[in-house]
Structures are given as C-alpha cells and as structure tokens.
Coordinates of C-alpha atoms in Angstrom, one line a residue:
Chain A
X1 CA 23.9 17.7 -19.6
X2 CA 21.6 20.5 -18.3
X3 CA 22.1 21.5 -14.7
X4 CA 18.4 20.6 -14.0
X5 CA 18.8 17.1 -15.3
X6 CA 22.0 16.7 -13.4
X7 CA 20.1 17.6 -10.2
X8 CA 17.4 15.1 -11.1
X9 CA 20.0 12.4 -11.6
X10 CA 21.8 13.2 -8.3
X11 CA 18.5 13.2 -6.4
X12 CA 17.5 9.8 -7.9
X13 CA 20.9 8.3 -6.9
X14 CA 20.5 9.6 -3.4
X15 CA 16.9 8.2 -3.1
X16 CA 18.1 4.9 -4.6
X17 CA 21.0 4.6 -2.0
X18 CA 18.7 5.5 0.9
X19 CA 16.3 2.7 -0.1
X20 CA 19.1 0.3 -0.5
X21 CA 20.6 1.0 2.9
X22 CA 17.2 1.1 4.6
X23 CA 16.4 -2.3 3.1
X24 CA 19.7 -3.8 4.2
X25 CA 19.3 -2.2 7.7
X26 CA 15.8 -3.7 8.0
X27 CA 17.1 -7.1 7.1
X28 CA 20.1 -7.0 9.5
X29 CA 18.3 -5.3 12.4
X30 CA 15.2 -7.5 12.2
X31 CA 17.1 -10.6 11.4
X32 CA 15.0 -11.3 8.3
X33 CA 15.5 -14.6 6.5
X34 CA 14.7 -13.8 2.9
X35 CA 15.3 -17.4 1.8
X36 CA 13.1 -19.2 4.3
X37 CA 10.7 -21.7 2.8
X38 CA 7.3 -19.9 2.8
X39 CA 5.6 -23.2 3.4
X40 CA 7.1 -23.6 6.8
X41 CA 7.1 -22.0 10.2
X42 CA 10.0 -21.8 12.7
X43 CA 9.3 -21.8 16.5
X44 CA 12.3 -20.5 18.4
X45 CA 13.3 -18.3 21.3
X46 CA 15.0 -18.3 24.7
X47 CA 11.9 -20.0 26.3
X48 CA 12.4 -23.2 24.3
X49 CA 15.0 -25.9 24.7
X50 CA 15.5 -26.1 20.9
X51 CA 14.4 -24.5 17.6
X52 CA 12.0 -26.3 15.3
X53 CA 10.9 -25.7 11.7
X54 CA 7.8 -27.4 10.5
X55 CA 6.4 -27.6 7.0
X56 CA 2.7 -27.4 6.2
X57 CA 2.6 -31.2 5.6
X58 CA 4.1 -31.7 9.1
X59 CA 1.7 -29.2 10.6
X60 CA -1.3 -31.1 9.0
X61 CA -0.2 -34.4 10.4
X62 CA -2.2 -36.3 13.0
X63 CA 0.7 -35.8 15.4
X64 CA -0.7 -32.5 16.4
X65 CA -4.3 -31.5 17.3
X66 CA -6.1 -30.2 14.2
X67 CA -8.8 -27.6 14.5
X68 CA -11.1 -27.9 11.5
X69 CA -13.5 -25.2 10.3
X70 CA -13.8 -23.4 13.6
X71 CA -15.3 -19.9 13.6
X72 CA -13.0 -17.3 15.1
X73 CA -14.1 -13.9 16.3
X74 CA -12.1 -10.8 15.5
X75 CA -12.2 -7.1 16.3
X76 CA -10.1 -4.6 14.3
X77 CA -8.7 -1.2 15.2
X78 CA -12.0 0.5 14.4
X79 CA -13.7 -2.0 16.8
X80 CA -15.6 -3.6 14.0
X81 CA -16.3 -7.2 14.9
X82 CA -16.4 -10.0 12.4
X83 CA -16.1 -13.8 12.2
X84 CA -13.9 -16.0 9.9
X85 CA -13.8 -19.8 9.7
X86 CA -10.3 -21.2 9.8
X87 CA -8.7 -24.6 9.9
X88 CA -5.3 -25.1 11.4
X89 CA -3.2 -26.7 14.0
X90 CA -3.2 -25.9 17.7
X91 CA 0.0 -24.1 18.7
X92 CA -0.2 -25.6 22.2
X93 CA -0.3 -29.2 20.8
X94 CA 3.0 -28.5 18.9
X95 CA 4.7 -27.1 22.0
X96 CA 3.5 -30.0 24.1
X97 CA 4.1 -32.8 21.6
X98 CA 7.6 -31.7 20.8
X99 CA 8.3 -31.0 24.4
X100 CA 9.8 -27.6 23.5
X101 CA 9.0 -25.5 26.5
X102 CA 11.9 -24.6 28.8
X103 CA 11.0 -22.8 31.9
X104 CA 7.9 -21.6 33.7
X105 CA 4.9 -21.1 31.4
X106 CA 3.5 -18.2 33.4
X107 CA 6.6 -16.0 32.8
X108 CA 7.1 -17.0 29.1
X109 CA 5.7 -14.8 26.3
X110 CA 5.1 -15.4 22.6
X111 CA 4.8 -13.3 19.5
X112 CA 4.2 -13.9 15.8
X113 CA 6.3 -12.7 12.9
X114 CA 5.4 -12.6 9.3
X115 CA 7.8 -13.0 6.3
X116 CA 7.0 -9.3 5.5
X117 CA 8.5 -8.4 9.0
X118 CA 5.1 -7.5 10.4
X119 CA 4.8 -8.8 13.9
X120 CA 2.1 -9.0 16.6
X121 CA 1.9 -5.7 18.5
X122 CA 2.8 -7.2 21.9
X123 CA 4.3 -10.4 23.3
X124 CA 1.5 -12.2 25.1
X125 CA 1.7 -14.5 28.0
X126 CA 2.1 -18.2 27.0
X127 CA -0.5 -19.3 29.5
X128 CA -3.1 -17.9 27.0
X129 CA -2.0 -20.6 24.6
X130 CA -2.0 -23.3 27.2
X131 CA -5.4 -22.4 28.6
X132 CA -7.1 -22.1 25.2
X133 CA -5.4 -24.7 22.9
X134 CA -8.1 -24.5 20.2
X135 CA -8.3 -20.7 20.2
X136 CA -4.6 -20.1 19.3
X137 CA -3.8 -21.9 16.0
X138 CA -1.5 -21.8 13.0
X139 CA -4.1 -21.6 10.3
X140 CA -3.6 -23.1 6.8
X141 CA -7.2 -22.9 5.5
X142 CA -9.8 -20.2 5.4
X143 CA -13.4 -21.2 4.7
X144 CA -12.2 -24.6 3.6
X145 CA -9.8 -23.2 1.0
X146 CA -6.0 -23.0 1.4
X147 CA -4.7 -19.5 2.3
X148 CA -3.5 -17.8 -0.9
X149 CA -2.1 -14.3 -1.0
X150 CA -1.9 -13.8 2.7
X151 CA -0.6 -17.3 3.4
X152 CA 0.2 -20.1 3.2
X153 CA 0.2 -19.9 7.0
X154 CA -1.4 -17.3 9.4
X155 CA -1.6 -17.0 13.1
X156 CA -5.1 -16.9 14.5
X157 CA -6.2 -15.8 18.0
X158 CA -9.8 -15.5 19.1
X159 CA -10.7 -12.1 20.3
X160 CA -12.2 -13.6 23.5
X161 CA -8.8 -14.6 24.9
X162 CA -7.0 -11.4 24.2
X163 CA -6.3 -8.8 27.0
X164 CA -8.5 -5.7 27.0
X165 CA -7.4 -3.1 24.5
X166 CA -5.8 -5.6 22.1
X167 CA -7.3 -6.2 18.7
X168 CA -7.5 -9.8 17.3
X169 CA -7.0 -8.6 13.8
X170 CA -3.5 -7.3 14.7
X171 CA -2.5 -10.7 16.1
X172 CA -3.7 -12.5 12.9
X173 CA -0.3 -12.3 11.2
X174 CA -0.4 -13.2 7.5
X175 CA 2.5 -15.0 5.8
X176 CA 3.5 -16.4 9.2
X177 CA 7.2 -17.4 9.3
X178 CA 8.2 -17.4 13.0
X179 CA 6.8 -17.8 16.4
X180 CA 9.1 -16.5 19.1
X181 CA 8.8 -17.7 22.7
X182 CA 10.9 -15.9 25.3
Chain B
X1 CA 6.0 37.1 -50.5
X2 CA 8.8 34.9 -49.6
X3 CA 8.9 33.6 -46.1
X4 CA 12.2 33.7 -44.2
X5 CA 13.6 30.8 -42.3
X6 CA 12.2 31.9 -39.0
X7 CA 8.7 32.0 -40.3
X8 CA 9.0 28.7 -42.0
X9 CA 10.3 27.2 -38.7
X10 CA 7.4 28.7 -36.8
X11 CA 4.8 27.4 -39.3
X12 CA 6.4 24.0 -39.1
X13 CA 6.3 24.1 -35.3
X14 CA 2.6 25.2 -35.3
X15 CA 1.7 22.4 -37.7
X16 CA 3.5 19.8 -35.5
X17 CA 1.8 21.3 -32.4
X18 CA -1.7 21.0 -34.0
X19 CA -1.0 17.5 -35.0
X20 CA 0.1 16.7 -31.5
X21 CA -2.8 18.4 -29.6
X22 CA -6.1 18.8 -31.4
X23 CA -8.1 21.7 -30.0
X24 CA -11.4 20.1 -29.3
X25 CA -14.4 20.3 -27.0
X26 CA -15.5 23.1 -24.8
X27 CA -13.0 25.8 -24.1
X28 CA -13.6 27.3 -20.7
X29 CA -11.1 28.9 -18.4
X30 CA -12.8 29.2 -15.1
X31 CA -16.3 27.8 -15.1
X32 CA -17.0 24.1 -14.6
X33 CA -18.6 22.7 -17.7
X34 CA -20.8 19.6 -18.0
X35 CA -17.8 17.9 -19.7
X36 CA -15.7 18.6 -16.6
X37 CA -18.3 17.0 -14.3
X38 CA -18.7 14.0 -16.7
X39 CA -15.0 13.4 -16.8
X40 CA -14.7 13.8 -13.0
X41 CA -17.5 11.4 -12.1
X42 CA -17.0 8.8 -14.8
X43 CA -13.2 8.6 -14.2
X44 CA -13.8 8.8 -10.4
X45 CA -16.2 5.9 -10.5
X46 CA -13.9 3.9 -12.8
X47 CA -11.0 4.6 -10.4
X48 CA -13.2 3.5 -7.4
X49 CA -14.1 0.2 -8.9
X50 CA -10.6 -0.6 -10.1
X51 CA -8.9 0.6 -6.9
X52 CA -11.2 -1.5 -4.8
X53 CA -11.5 -4.7 -6.8
X54 CA -8.1 -5.3 -8.5
X55 CA -5.4 -6.5 -6.1
X56 CA -2.4 -4.5 -7.6
X57 CA -0.5 -5.3 -4.4
X58 CA 0.1 -8.8 -5.6
X59 CA 2.4 -7.4 -8.2
X60 CA 4.7 -6.3 -5.4
X61 CA 4.3 -9.0 -2.8
X62 CA 5.9 -11.6 -5.1
X63 CA 9.3 -9.9 -5.2
X64 CA 9.4 -7.3 -2.4
X65 CA 8.7 -9.2 0.9
X66 CA 8.5 -6.4 3.5
X67 CA 5.3 -4.8 4.8
X68 CA 4.8 -1.4 3.2
X69 CA 6.2 -2.6 -0.1
X70 CA 2.8 -2.4 -1.6
X71 CA 3.0 1.4 -1.4
X72 CA 5.1 1.0 -4.6
X73 CA 1.8 0.6 -6.5
X74 CA -0.4 2.9 -4.3
X75 CA -0.3 5.6 -7.0
X76 CA -3.0 3.8 -8.9
X77 CA -5.4 5.3 -6.4
X78 CA -4.6 8.8 -7.4
X79 CA -3.8 8.6 -11.1
X80 CA -7.4 9.1 -12.0
X81 CA -7.3 12.6 -10.5
X82 CA -4.1 13.5 -12.5
X83 CA -5.7 12.3 -15.7
X84 CA -8.8 14.4 -15.2
X85 CA -6.7 17.4 -14.2
X86 CA -4.7 17.0 -17.4
X87 CA -7.8 17.0 -19.5
X88 CA -9.5 19.9 -17.8
X89 CA -6.8 21.9 -16.0
X90 CA -9.3 22.8 -13.3
X91 CA -8.3 22.0 -9.7
X92 CA -11.8 21.6 -8.5
X93 CA -12.1 18.5 -10.8
X94 CA -9.4 16.8 -8.8
X95 CA -11.6 17.0 -5.8
X96 CA -14.8 15.9 -7.7
X97 CA -12.9 12.9 -9.1
X98 CA -11.3 11.8 -5.8
X99 CA -14.5 12.2 -3.8
X100 CA -16.6 10.2 -6.2
X101 CA -13.8 7.6 -6.2
X102 CA -13.9 7.5 -2.4
X103 CA -17.6 7.2 -2.4
X104 CA -17.4 4.1 -4.6
X105 CA -14.7 2.6 -2.5
X106 CA -16.9 3.1 0.6
X107 CA -19.9 1.5 -1.1
X108 CA -17.7 -1.4 -2.2
X109 CA -16.9 -2.1 1.5
X110 CA -13.5 -0.5 2.0
X111 CA -11.9 -1.5 5.4
X112 CA -11.5 2.1 6.4
X113 CA -15.3 2.7 6.1
X114 CA -16.3 6.4 5.8
X115 CA -12.7 7.4 6.4
X116 CA -11.8 6.3 2.9
X117 CA -13.7 9.3 1.6
X118 CA -11.6 11.6 3.8
X119 CA -8.4 9.8 2.6
X120 CA -9.4 10.5 -1.0
X121 CA -10.1 14.1 -0.2
X122 CA -6.7 14.4 1.4
X123 CA -5.0 12.9 -1.6
X124 CA -6.9 15.4 -3.8
X125 CA -5.9 18.2 -1.6
X126 CA -2.2 17.4 -1.6
X127 CA -2.2 16.7 -5.4
X128 CA -3.7 20.2 -6.0
X129 CA -1.1 21.7 -3.6
X130 CA 1.6 19.9 -5.5
X131 CA 0.4 21.2 -8.9
X132 CA 0.1 24.7 -7.5
X133 CA 3.6 24.7 -6.2
X134 CA 5.0 23.3 -9.4
X135 CA 3.1 26.0 -11.4
X136 CA 4.6 28.6 -9.2
X137 CA 8.2 27.4 -9.9
X138 CA 7.5 27.2 -13.6
X139 CA 7.3 23.4 -13.8
X140 CA 3.5 23.1 -14.2
X141 CA 3.6 21.2 -17.5
X142 CA 7.0 19.4 -17.3
X143 CA 7.6 15.8 -16.4
X144 CA 9.5 16.9 -13.4
X145 CA 6.6 19.1 -12.2
X146 CA 4.0 16.4 -12.7
X147 CA 6.2 13.8 -11.1
X148 CA 6.7 15.9 -7.9
X149 CA 3.1 17.0 -7.8
X150 CA 2.1 13.3 -8.1
X151 CA 4.5 12.3 -5.4
X152 CA 3.2 15.0 -3.2
X153 CA -0.4 13.9 -3.8
X154 CA 0.3 10.3 -3.0
X155 CA 2.7 10.4 0.0
X156 CA 0.5 11.7 2.8
X157 CA -2.0 8.8 2.7
X158 CA 0.7 6.4 3.7
X159 CA 1.5 7.8 7.2
X160 CA -2.1 8.7 7.7
X161 CA -3.3 5.1 7.2
X162 CA -0.4 3.6 9.1
X163 CA -1.2 5.9 12.1
X164 CA -4.9 5.1 11.9
X165 CA -4.0 1.4 11.9
X166 CA -1.8 2.0 14.9
X167 CA 1.3 0.3 13.5
X168 CA 3.6 1.9 16.1
X169 CA 5.2 -1.5 16.8
X170 CA 6.7 -1.8 13.4
X171 CA 10.4 -1.0 12.9
X172 CA 11.1 2.6 11.9
X173 CA 13.0 1.5 8.7
X174 CA 9.8 -0.1 7.5
X175 CA 7.9 3.1 8.0
X176 CA 10.6 5.1 6.2
X177 CA 10.6 2.6 3.3
X178 CA 6.8 2.7 3.0
X179 CA 6.8 6.5 2.8
X180 CA 9.6 6.7 0.2
X181 CA 7.8 4.0 -1.8
X182 CA 4.5 6.1 -1.6
X183 CA 6.4 9.1 -2.9
X184 CA 8.1 7.2 -5.7
X185 CA 4.8 5.6 -6.7
X186 CA 3.3 9.1 -6.8
X187 CA 6.1 10.3 -9.1
X188 CA 5.9 7.4 -11.5
X189 CA 2.3 6.4 -11.5
X190 CA 0.3 9.6 -10.6
X191 CA 2.7 12.0 -12.2
X192 CA 4.6 10.5 -15.2
X193 CA 2.1 7.8 -16.2
X194 CA -0.8 10.2 -15.6
X195 CA 0.8 12.8 -17.8
X196 CA 1.5 10.3 -20.5
X197 CA -2.0 8.9 -20.5
X198 CA -3.4 12.5 -20.6
X199 CA -1.2 13.4 -23.6
X200 CA -2.2 10.3 -25.4
X201 CA -5.9 10.9 -24.7
X202 CA -5.6 14.5 -26.1
X203 CA -3.7 13.2 -29.1
X204 CA -6.4 10.7 -29.7
X205 CA -9.0 13.5 -29.9
X206 CA -10.6 13.3 -26.4
X207 CA -12.1 16.8 -25.9
X208 CA -10.3 19.1 -23.5
X209 CA -12.0 21.8 -21.5
X210 CA -9.2 24.3 -21.3
X211 CA -7.6 26.9 -23.6
X212 CA -4.3 25.8 -25.1
X213 CA -1.8 28.7 -24.8
X214 CA 0.2 28.7 -28.0

C-alpha cells in the first residue's frame, strides 16, 4: 500500500471513531431515547408528581381541551413575523386534567425537547402556560393537515406570550418528544 | 521504421487518453468565454432550483435522528460549482455559479433572505481556496485533492448558519457532529461526486473550455 493511501485510511478511521464517540456521548449526555415511539410525547421532570407518556390518539381525545385551527403568530431570529394555523391540545389542560403539577407554579419552569435533541432555548415560567392555555399547545395539525416531516407533534407558543428578546420560532420544537417541567 | 516498446506504449496511452477525454469546445486559458458564462449561469440556476425545492434532508432524517445530521447531504448545495470548475478550470466561474444559485434561492424565498447570496459567495470562496491549496500541494486533479477542496468549500457554511440562527443552547457535541458531517458531505458530494460527474460529462463530449495538458 502506498504511504499516501495509508494516511488516507488512517485519517478515515480517526474521523469515523470521532463521529462514533461523539454520537454515543450525545446520546448519554443528553439522555436521548432513540427507541421512543415518535407518535407520543412524554411529560416529566422534578416539578411533576409522576411521568406521563401520551400517544397522539390520547392527545386528541376529548379528555383534554382541543384547540382547532387557531392562528399563531411567530417571529424568527431575523425578526420576520408570520402566522401559521395549527390544531393541537392545550398543554395546561393535560397538566390540570392529569393532576401532574407538584409544587408552586410560579417557581416551576418548562422546556420542550425534540427527538433530534433540539430543545427550546430557555426554560420558561410555567405560569405562562397556566395564564394562556390556548396559546401553548402540542400541535398535531398544520393548516388542517397532519404534521409530516417535522412532526408528528410540535410545540407551539404564540409570540405574544413570550418574554422580550425571545423568538417564537425557536420555541416551536419539531418532532416533539419530551416536555420537561422542573 | 520499427517502433520500440516505449513508443508503442506511449501511443497506446495517448489513444486511451483521447478516448477518455475528447478535446472539444473553446480552448481558452485565461479569458472568460461565452461558454463559461453559459455553464455558470445555467448550472447555477439549476442548482438554485434543486437546492431550494427538493428536500434532500428527508434522506437523512429517517435514519439519523439528531439535529445537524442533515449536514450529511448539504454538499448538494455546492456540487454545481465543482462541476462547472471541472468543465472550465476557471475559478471565477465558481463565483458566477454560486452567486446565480444564491440569487435563485433568494427569489424562491429562502429563509435566510438576502443572506443566502452571501452564504453562496462564502461557499464559492472557500471552494476556490480549497482548490488553490490542493493545486499548490500537487493534488489539483486527484480524488484526494478534489475531496479536500470540496470539504473545505462546504464546511464553513455550517457554523456560519448555526451562529446566525443563534443555536448556542444546543450541546457542543451536536455542533461538532454537524461540522464533521458538513466536511464529509463536501468530500463525498462536492469533491468526489462532482469530479465523477465532471469526468463523465467530458467523456460524453460536453465541450470544455480549458487546455488539456498532455
């Protein structure tokens, strides 16, 4: 084997090993569940008295408050504003109906995590969810059609309820898998 | 006169070379020809349409779950420039191709707005730098040289876009994986695939605009 090809081979092996270990590290460090059912969302964290996993069918049930075809306002990092129509289930109605909250709401915070390990930039105060039950939803439809590539679930917060300096687009977490309340 | 073995071998090699690469089109070393501009703009526009409208990322999302994994196919944004460079061997054409591609992406409503034109310019710049460095070290026409130049051309858009999108809150391992994937995509798609497509186009008789050095 030529020396040059040998170096190429060694470099390829090193890059492959780096990718493998970084991948493993990300899974362990971020506690990723690669085998979680994509059609479900788990709500957990120290602010709750128990963990709950709900499927899309359960989320769509009448047990929880459904928000149908509501227009949500967003702003992205370039401060471009736009509207999207979503249907989903009110997050507050789930927390209330399942009697999940453990502790004082004003000191609890929530954040969204996607299956791709993207998460909302900051943990926000849970009182936002309580005060605006229809403006914080777990969406399953966009413009009347089920969410496809970015779904099947997505967190949606209206820009109007976010603190200054936060962008609604960054809290609209696609492939939603977990909601952590702590 | 009887030819010796060396001459026969040389003749055979020349014949094979001619079969492999037909010398066609306008031969121009420095000046930009009409054909250069036609290649750059047509392939740039084609790249702009394909890059904007075809969701290549779906190929990755199915089996690589983490954010940043789609960088594995990001090389399709830059391959157009490497094909044009291969056909013309003029570095200006890399810029013409990428800027026309960026313009198309902007017109088709890219999320980055006007910034997408700058991103394309940046990709062109680093691809050219990559080819220049590879030529300096004598790897200008090899697979290794094209691969590294392609990787160099594709890697810098990833941190740039992630910084623009203010993704500070994501774990560092996801950043690292995204950049490595961007580099690998550059090697395989921009460099190696671009080189293969260029070679096949030349073999098929597509006119080139540079002088083949035999």
